[in-house]
XYZ file of C-alpha atoms in Angstrom:
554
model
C -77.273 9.480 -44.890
C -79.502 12.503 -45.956
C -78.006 14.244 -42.730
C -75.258 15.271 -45.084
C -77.972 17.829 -46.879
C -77.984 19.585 -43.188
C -75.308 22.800 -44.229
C -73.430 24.936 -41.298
C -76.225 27.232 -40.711
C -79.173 24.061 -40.243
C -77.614 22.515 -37.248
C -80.573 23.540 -35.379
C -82.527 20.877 -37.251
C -81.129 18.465 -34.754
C -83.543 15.430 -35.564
C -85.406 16.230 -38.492
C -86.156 18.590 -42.165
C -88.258 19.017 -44.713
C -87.896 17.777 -47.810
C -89.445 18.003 -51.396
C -88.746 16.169 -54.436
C -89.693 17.441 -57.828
C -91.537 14.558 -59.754
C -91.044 14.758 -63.710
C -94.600 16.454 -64.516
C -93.597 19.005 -62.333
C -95.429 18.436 -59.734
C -93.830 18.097 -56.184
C -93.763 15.435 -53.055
C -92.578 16.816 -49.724
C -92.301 14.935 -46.637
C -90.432 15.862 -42.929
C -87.077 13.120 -42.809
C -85.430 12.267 -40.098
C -81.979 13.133 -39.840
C -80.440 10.068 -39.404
C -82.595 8.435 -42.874
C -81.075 7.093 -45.497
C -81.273 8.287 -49.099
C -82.634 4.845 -50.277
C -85.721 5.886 -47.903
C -86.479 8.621 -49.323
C -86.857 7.115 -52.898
C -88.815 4.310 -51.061
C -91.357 7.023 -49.818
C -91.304 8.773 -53.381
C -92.125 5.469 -55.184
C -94.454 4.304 -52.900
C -96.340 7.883 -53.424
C -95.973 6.948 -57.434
C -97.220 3.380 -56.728
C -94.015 2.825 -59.061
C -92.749 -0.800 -58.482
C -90.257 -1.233 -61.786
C -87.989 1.776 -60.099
C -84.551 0.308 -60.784
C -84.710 2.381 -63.775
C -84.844 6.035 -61.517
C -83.074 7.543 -59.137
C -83.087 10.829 -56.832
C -80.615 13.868 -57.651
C -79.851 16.651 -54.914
C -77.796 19.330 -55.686
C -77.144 21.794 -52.233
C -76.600 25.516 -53.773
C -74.032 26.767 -50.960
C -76.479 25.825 -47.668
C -79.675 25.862 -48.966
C -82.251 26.504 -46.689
C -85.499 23.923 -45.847
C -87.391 22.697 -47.294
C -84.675 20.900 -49.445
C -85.311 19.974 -53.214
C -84.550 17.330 -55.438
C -85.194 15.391 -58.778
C -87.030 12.121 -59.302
C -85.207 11.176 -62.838
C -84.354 8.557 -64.943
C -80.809 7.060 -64.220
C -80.956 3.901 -66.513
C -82.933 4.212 -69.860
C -84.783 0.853 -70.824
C -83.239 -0.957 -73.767
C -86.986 -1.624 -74.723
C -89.561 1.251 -73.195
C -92.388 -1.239 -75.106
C -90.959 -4.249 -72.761
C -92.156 -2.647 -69.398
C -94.579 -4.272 -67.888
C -96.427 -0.943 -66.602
C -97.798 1.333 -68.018
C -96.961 3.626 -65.182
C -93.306 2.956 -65.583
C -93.601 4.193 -69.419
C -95.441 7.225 -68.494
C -92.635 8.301 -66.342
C -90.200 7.499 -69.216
C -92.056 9.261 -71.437
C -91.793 12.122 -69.542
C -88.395 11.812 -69.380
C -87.829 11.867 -72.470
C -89.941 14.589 -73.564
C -87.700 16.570 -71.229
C -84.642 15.077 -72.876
C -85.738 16.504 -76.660
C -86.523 20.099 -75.321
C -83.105 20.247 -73.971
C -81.241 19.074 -76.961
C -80.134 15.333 -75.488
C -82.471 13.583 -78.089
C -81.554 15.085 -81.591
C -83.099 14.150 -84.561
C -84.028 15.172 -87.977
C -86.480 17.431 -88.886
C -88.826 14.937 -90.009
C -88.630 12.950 -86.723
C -88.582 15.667 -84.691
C -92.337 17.205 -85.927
C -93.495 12.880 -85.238
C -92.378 13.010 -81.889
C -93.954 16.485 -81.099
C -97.062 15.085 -82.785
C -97.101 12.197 -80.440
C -96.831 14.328 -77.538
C -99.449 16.968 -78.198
C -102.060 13.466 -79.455
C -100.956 11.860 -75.911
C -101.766 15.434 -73.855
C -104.830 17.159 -75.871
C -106.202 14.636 -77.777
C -107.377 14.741 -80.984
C -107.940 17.409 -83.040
C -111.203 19.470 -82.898
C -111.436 22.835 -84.845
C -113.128 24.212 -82.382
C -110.630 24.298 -79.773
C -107.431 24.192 -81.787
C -107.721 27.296 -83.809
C -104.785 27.746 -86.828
C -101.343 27.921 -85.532
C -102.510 26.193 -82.017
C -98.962 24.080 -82.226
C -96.805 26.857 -81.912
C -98.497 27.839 -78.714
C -96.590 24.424 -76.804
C -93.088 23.897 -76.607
C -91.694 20.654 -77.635
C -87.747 22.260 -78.473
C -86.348 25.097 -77.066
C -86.545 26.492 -80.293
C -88.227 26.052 -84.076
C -89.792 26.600 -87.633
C -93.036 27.761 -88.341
C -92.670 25.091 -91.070
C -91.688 22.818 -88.377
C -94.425 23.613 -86.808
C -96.952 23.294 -89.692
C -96.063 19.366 -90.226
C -96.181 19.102 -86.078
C -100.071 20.325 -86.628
C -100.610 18.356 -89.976
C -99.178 14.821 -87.701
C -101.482 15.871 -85.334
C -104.999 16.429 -87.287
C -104.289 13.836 -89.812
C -102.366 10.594 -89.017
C -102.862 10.353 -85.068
C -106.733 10.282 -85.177
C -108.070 7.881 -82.418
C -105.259 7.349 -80.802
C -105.191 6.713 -76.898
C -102.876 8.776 -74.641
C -101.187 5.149 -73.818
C -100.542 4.399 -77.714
C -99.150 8.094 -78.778
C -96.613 8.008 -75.163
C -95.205 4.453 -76.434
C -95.150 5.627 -80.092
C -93.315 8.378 -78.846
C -90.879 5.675 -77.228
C -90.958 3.271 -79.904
C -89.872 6.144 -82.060
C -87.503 8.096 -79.694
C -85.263 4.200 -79.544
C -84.574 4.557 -82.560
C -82.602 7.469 -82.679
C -79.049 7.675 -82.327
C -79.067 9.639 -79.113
C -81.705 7.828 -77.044
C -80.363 7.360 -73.142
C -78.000 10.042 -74.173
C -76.684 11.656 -71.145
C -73.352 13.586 -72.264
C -70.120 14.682 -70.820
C -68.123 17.087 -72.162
C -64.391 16.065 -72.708
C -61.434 17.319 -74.800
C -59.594 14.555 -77.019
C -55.786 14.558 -78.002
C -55.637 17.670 -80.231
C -57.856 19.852 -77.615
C -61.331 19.545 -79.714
C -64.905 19.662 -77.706
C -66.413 16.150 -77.626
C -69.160 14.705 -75.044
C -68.717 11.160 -74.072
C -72.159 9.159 -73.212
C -73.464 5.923 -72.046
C -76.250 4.601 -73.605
C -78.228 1.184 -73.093
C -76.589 -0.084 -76.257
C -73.207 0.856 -75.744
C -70.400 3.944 -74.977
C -70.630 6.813 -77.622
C -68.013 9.759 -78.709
C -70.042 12.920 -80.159
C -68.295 15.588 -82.087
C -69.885 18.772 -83.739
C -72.765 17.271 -85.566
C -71.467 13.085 -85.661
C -71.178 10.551 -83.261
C -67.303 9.603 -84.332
C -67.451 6.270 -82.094
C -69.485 3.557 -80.997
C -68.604 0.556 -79.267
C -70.771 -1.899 -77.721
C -70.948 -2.652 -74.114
C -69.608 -6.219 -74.973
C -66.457 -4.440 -77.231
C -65.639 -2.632 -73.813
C -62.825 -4.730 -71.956
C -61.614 -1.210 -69.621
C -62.587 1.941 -68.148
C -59.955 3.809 -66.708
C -58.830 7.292 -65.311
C -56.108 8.759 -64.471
C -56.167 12.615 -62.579
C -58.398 14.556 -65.813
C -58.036 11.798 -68.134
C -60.263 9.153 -69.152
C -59.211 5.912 -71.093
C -61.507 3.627 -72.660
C -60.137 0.276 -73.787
C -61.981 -1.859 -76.344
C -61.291 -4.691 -78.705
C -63.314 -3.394 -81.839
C -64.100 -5.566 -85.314
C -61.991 -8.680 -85.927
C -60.242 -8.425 -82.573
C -58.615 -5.185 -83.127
C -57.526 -3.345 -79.940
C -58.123 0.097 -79.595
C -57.354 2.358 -76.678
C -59.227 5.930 -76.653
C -58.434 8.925 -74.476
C -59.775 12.015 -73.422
C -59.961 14.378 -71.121
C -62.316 15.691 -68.270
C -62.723 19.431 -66.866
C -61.551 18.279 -63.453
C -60.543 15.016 -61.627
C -63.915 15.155 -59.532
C -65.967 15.141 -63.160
C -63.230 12.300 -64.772
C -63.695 9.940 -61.987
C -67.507 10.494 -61.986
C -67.556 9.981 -65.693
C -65.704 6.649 -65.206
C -68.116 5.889 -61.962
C -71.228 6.023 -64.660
C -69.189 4.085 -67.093
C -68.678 1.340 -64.627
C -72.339 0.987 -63.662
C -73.744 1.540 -67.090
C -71.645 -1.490 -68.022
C -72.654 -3.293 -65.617
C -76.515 -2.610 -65.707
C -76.414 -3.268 -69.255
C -73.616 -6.138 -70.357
C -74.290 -8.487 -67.242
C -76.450 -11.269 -66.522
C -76.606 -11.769 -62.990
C -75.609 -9.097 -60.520
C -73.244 -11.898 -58.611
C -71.516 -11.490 -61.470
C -70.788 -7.999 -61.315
C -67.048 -7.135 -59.614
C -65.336 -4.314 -57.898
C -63.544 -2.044 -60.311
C -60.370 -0.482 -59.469
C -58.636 2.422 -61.709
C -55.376 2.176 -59.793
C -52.041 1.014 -61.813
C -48.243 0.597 -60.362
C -48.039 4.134 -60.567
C -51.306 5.482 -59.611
C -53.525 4.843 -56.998
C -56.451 5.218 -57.866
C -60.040 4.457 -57.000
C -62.279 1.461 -56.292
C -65.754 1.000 -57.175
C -68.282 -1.713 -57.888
C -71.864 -1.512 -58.840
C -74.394 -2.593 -56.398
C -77.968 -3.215 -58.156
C -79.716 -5.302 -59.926
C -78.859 -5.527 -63.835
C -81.206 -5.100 -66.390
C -81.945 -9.034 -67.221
C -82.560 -9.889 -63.815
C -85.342 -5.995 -63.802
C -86.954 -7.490 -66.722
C -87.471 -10.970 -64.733
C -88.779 -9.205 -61.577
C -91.152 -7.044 -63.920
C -92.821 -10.349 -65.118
C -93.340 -11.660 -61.678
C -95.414 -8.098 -61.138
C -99.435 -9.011 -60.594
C -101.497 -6.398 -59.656
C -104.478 -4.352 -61.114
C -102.533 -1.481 -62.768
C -101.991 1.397 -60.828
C -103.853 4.959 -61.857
C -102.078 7.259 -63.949
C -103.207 10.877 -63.628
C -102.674 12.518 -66.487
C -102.527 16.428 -66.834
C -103.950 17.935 -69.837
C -101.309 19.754 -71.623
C -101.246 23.885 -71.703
C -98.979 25.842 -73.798
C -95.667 25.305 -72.779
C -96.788 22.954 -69.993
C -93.915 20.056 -71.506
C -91.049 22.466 -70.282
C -90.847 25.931 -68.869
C -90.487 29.092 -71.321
C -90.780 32.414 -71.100
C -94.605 32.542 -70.839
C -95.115 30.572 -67.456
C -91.789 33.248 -65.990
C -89.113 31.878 -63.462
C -90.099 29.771 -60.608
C -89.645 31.188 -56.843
C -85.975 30.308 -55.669
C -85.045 30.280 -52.015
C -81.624 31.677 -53.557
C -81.100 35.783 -54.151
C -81.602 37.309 -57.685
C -77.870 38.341 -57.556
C -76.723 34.932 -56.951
C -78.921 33.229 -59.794
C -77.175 35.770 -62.406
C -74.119 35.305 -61.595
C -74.462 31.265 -61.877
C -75.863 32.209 -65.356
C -72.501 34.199 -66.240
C -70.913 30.519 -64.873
C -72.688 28.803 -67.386
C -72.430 30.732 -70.128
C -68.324 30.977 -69.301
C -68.409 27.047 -68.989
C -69.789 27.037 -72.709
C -67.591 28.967 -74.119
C -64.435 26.938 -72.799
C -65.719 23.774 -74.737
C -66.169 26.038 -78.277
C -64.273 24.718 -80.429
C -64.427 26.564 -83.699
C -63.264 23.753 -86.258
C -65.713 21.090 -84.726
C -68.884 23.094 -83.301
C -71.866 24.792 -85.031
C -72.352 28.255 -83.922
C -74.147 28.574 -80.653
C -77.846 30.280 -80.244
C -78.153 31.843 -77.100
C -82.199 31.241 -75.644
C -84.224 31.848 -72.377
C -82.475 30.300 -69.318
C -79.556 28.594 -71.320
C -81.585 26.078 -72.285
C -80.176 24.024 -75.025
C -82.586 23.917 -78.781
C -82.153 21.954 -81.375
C -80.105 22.854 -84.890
C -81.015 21.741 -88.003
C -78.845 22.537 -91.348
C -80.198 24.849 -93.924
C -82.964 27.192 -92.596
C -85.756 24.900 -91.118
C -85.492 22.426 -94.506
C -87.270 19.333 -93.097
C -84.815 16.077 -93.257
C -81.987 18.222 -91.849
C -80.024 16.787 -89.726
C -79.701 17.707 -86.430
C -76.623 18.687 -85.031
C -74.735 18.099 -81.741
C -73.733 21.660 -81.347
C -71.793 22.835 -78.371
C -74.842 24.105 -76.912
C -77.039 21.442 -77.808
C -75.209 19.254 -75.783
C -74.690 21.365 -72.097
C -76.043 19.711 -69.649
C -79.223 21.880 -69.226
C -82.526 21.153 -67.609
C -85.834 22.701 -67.264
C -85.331 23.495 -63.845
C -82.520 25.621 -64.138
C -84.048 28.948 -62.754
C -85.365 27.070 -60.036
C -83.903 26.464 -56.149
C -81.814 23.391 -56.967
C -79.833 24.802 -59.717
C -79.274 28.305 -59.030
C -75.264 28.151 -57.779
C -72.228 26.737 -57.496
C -73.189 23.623 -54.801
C -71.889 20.415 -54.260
C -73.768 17.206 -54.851
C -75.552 14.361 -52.553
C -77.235 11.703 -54.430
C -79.354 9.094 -53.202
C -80.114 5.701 -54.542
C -82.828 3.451 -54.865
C -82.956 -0.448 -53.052
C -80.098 -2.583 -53.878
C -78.803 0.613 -56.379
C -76.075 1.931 -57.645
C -73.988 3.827 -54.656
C -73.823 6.962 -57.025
C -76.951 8.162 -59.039
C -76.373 9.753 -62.115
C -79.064 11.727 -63.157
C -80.266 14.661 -65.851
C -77.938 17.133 -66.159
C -80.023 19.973 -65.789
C -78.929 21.286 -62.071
C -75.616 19.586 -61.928
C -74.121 21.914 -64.565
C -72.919 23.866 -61.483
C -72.145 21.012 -59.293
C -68.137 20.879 -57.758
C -68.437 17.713 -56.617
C -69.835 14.229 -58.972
C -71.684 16.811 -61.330
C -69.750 17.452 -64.509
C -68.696 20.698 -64.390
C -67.384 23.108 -67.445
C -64.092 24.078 -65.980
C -64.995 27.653 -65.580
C -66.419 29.536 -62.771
C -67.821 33.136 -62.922
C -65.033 35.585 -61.283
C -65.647 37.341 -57.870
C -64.057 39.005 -55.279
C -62.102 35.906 -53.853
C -61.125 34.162 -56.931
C -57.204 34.096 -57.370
C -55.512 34.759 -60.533
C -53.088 31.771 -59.578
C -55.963 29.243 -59.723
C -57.929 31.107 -63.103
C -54.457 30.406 -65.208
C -53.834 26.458 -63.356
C -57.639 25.852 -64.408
C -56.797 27.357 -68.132
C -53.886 24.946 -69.369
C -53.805 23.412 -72.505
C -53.936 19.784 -72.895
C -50.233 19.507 -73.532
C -49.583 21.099 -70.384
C -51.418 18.573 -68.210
C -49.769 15.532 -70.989
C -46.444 17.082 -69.166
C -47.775 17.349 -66.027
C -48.799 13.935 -65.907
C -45.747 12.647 -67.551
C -43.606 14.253 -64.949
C -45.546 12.970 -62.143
C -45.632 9.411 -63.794
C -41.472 9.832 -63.835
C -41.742 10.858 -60.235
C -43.646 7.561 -59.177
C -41.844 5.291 -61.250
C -38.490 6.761 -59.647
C -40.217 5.965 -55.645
C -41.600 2.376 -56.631
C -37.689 1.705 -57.967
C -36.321 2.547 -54.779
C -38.731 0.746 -52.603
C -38.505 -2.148 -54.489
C -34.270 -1.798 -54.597
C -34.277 -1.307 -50.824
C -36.895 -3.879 -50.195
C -34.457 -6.341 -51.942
C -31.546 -5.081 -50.127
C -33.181 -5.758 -46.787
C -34.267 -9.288 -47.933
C -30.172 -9.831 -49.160
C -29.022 -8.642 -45.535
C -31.280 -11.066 -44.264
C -30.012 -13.892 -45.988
C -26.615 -13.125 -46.024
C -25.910 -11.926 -42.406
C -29.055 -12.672 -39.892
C -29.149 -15.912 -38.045
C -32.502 -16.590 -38.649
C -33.352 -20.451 -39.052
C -36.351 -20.169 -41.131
C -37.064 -23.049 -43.893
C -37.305 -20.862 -46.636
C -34.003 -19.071 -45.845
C -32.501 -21.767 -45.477
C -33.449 -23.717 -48.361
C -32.499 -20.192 -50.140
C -28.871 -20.336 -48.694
C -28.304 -23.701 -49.412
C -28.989 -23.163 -53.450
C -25.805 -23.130 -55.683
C -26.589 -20.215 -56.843
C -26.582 -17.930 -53.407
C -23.464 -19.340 -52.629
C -21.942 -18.562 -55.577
C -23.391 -15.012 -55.281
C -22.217 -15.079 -51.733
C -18.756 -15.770 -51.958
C -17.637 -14.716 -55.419
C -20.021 -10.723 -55.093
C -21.165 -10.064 -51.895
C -18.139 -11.258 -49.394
C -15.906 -8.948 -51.795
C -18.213 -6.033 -51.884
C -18.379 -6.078 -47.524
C -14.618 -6.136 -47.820
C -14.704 -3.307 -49.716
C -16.987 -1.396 -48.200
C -15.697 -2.250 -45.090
C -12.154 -1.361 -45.953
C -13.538 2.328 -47.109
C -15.433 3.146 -44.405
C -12.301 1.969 -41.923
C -10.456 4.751 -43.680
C -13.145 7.886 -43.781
C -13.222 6.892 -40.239
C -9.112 7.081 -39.674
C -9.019 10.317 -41.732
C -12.352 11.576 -39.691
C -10.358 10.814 -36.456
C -6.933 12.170 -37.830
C -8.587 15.839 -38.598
């Protein structure tokens, strides 16, 4: 329920709150909820306002920065990227993934080369201005937008050359599903990455994409395997296991390793739905999934929604005129926020925004790792940019640097993302329980976001918890080796006096049952009986008679 947004100092709000949900132009629905409404509501009343019927595809983020006050902000974003943006049957539900993903390549989760990057750009400034006219687009007019959080003036010479000569004519619908067509081709598309340690302590980001689960590592994405290849997701505490039978039925089991226990077990949570949005065919088919073992208990889970075949079947059934899309004209820097527009207001002190942006920048430099990251840039707001080797060469490829990859979004100086909060995400109708969003404003997140491990030092942090949060892998390997020990040691005993109850049963109760008695009368009891267990009660019997005699006697 969206009561749980109401923080210590709102219990006043007894019945009802405001609450406003930032769309992905930007632009911003707020309506009063009542206290007792449900999250799927909410996204109800935002895609109703969108007119938005293929919706399985989005979901709602809310990050709560330490009580934030009313009105209460969150994120419309995509949760589930389509396998095939051209296959939607609205064009309204492109535009919003189009968005999306113009958001994704300014903040370094859609990487490309050089050469793909200035086609993409090109797409997006045909789709929002148009074509070009010389009288309104004087020389240099591209490096007035931002498509990356930072670039070439040669880079942005071929975006402008795109632009005024191979683009001509189009329509704002053809350049957005260009954009897409192109954008699914790229190795990164639906990227939305975790950041991990493997084995040997090296930065990696783990990701789940519509095609499969991918490992990325400095500048290469080391692993791929296919949703169907996938036979386990599993975690353990901070540690993440992914089983998969991978080319001519060879097993392979990889590991790695999570900030925190909160961001492992939501990095298995999107695993588990990812899987099953993308590799079933029915959602009756789908199953809860437990992570538990005979030494671990772990946790349940089991995805709720529809999958993506039986989206793609309710799109077709979809007759109606289509809906209106109002599109904005672009203005410099319009696609994501820079240094020209300045920070948005925040409900949340100046003080408290800075030091979240020490947090951040601390989180970053706990997953540098020197012999597998590129070195990091530092820009505006922490935003991620994208790398390219050599200086600006086009056909460079670009790399998954350290910084690339955080989890940045647009709206970081904004009310959502400014602290350290915990998370409450709502869903859409028949969703996933958990919605996994952008990773802008859950850098910062305690709770299902995927935080970096390191929090900015203040008055009340303790120096025992800064060196616990600060051990190296092989520490927590012993850790969890010890505690493994430790369990297998208490299931033993359970299990040994579980069978000594069940021999005293059999041996010396008068119970009648048929099952006892068709165990007593076996050959093999009796010989156990007689020849074992009458001997052992002698003996026993016989040395307790005398520690009771020489009790007595002292």
């Amino acid at each position: 329920m969206l009561s749980r947004l109401m923080s210590g100092s709102d219990r006043s709000l007894d019945r009802e709150f405001n609450c406003t949900v930032r769309l992905l132009d930007d632009s911003e629905y707020t309506c009063t909820v009542q206290r007792d409404a449900k999250g799927q509501w909410l996204f109800e009343q935002v895609c109703h306002h969108l007119n938005l019927l293929e919706k399985d595809y989005f979901g709602i983020r809310y990050v709560d920065p330490e009580k934030q006050r009313p009105p209460y902000t969150m994120c419309l974003r995509v949760k589930f990227y389509p396998p095939d943006p051209a296959a939607l049957k609205e064009e309204i539900t492109r535009y919003l993934v189009f968005l999306q993903m113009k958001r994704d390549l300014y903040h370094g989760r859609l990487l490309c080369k050089s050469s793909d990057a200035a086609t993409l750009a090109a797409f997006i400034l045909q789709a929002e201005i148009g074509d070009y006219d010389p009288g309104k687009h004087p020389e240099g007019y591209s490096s007035k937008f931002q498509f990356f959080p930072k670039h070439s003036e040669r880079l942005e010479r071929r975006i402008a050359e795109i632009h005024k000569t191979e683009l001509i004519g189009q329509s704002p619908e053809t350049s957005e599903l260009n954009f897409l067509n192109k954008a699914q081709t790229l190795e990164t598309y639906g990227v939305d990455p975790h950041p991990c340690k493997d084995v040997s302590g090296n930065a990696a980001f783990l990701a789940f994409t519509p095609f499969g689960f991918v490992v990325l590592q400095g500048n290469r994405r080391i692993h791929f395997l296919k949703w169907n290849e996938v036979t386990k997701l599993k975690f353990e505490g901070k540690t993440f296991h992914i089983y998969a039978t991978h080319q001519e039925d060879r097993k392979i089991i990889l590991t790695y390793f999570a900030p925190t226990p909160e961001a492992c077990k939501h990095l298995w949570k999107c695993g588990v739905e990812h899987q099953a949005f993308y590799q079933f065919e029915k959602s009756s088919q789908v199953r809860t999934v437990s992570s538990s073992n005979l030494f671990f208990k772990g946790s349940r889970f089991r995805y709720s929604g529809r999958v993506a075949k039986e989206v793609m079947e309710q799109s077709a059934k979809i007759r109606r005129e289509p809906p209106e899309i109002h599109r904005a004209g672009m203005v410099p820097s319009r696609s994501c926020p820079s240094i020209t527009h300045g920070p948005r207001q925040s409900s949340v002190p100046q003080a408290r925004r800075r030091a979240v942006h020490i947090s951040i920048m601390e989180g970053l430099e706990s997953l540098r790792d020197s012999g597998h990251s590129t070195p990091v840039r530092s820009v505006s707001n922490s935003n991620a940019f994208l790398q390219s080797h050599g200086s600006g060469a086009e056909g460079g490829t670009a790399e998954f640097s350290q910084h690339s990859y955080s989890p940045s979004d647009s709206m970081l100086p904004t009310t959502v993302s400014s602290d350290h909060s915990d998370q409450t995400q709502v869903r859409h109708t028949n969703g996933p329980r958990s919605i996994q969003e952008e990773r802008g404003t859950e850098l910062i997140a305690s709770d299902q976001a995927r935080p970096l491990g390191v929090k900015a030092k203040g008055k009340g942090s303790r120096p025992g918890k800064t060196q616990s949060s600060q051990r190296s892998p092989e520490e927590e390997r012993v850790n969890e080796f010890i505690c493994s020990l430790a369990r297998l040691l208490l299931v033993t005993l359970a299990l040994l006096f579980a069978l000594l109850l069940l021999l005293i049963v059999l041996t010396e109760s008068e119970l009648d049952l048929t099952f006892l008695r068709d165990i007593r009368r076996t050959p093999e009891f009796q010989q156990f009986h007689y020849e074992f267990f009458c001997p052992l009660r002698r003996w026993l019997g016989c040395k307790l008679r005398w520690m009771g005699g020489h009790l007595i006697n002292k």
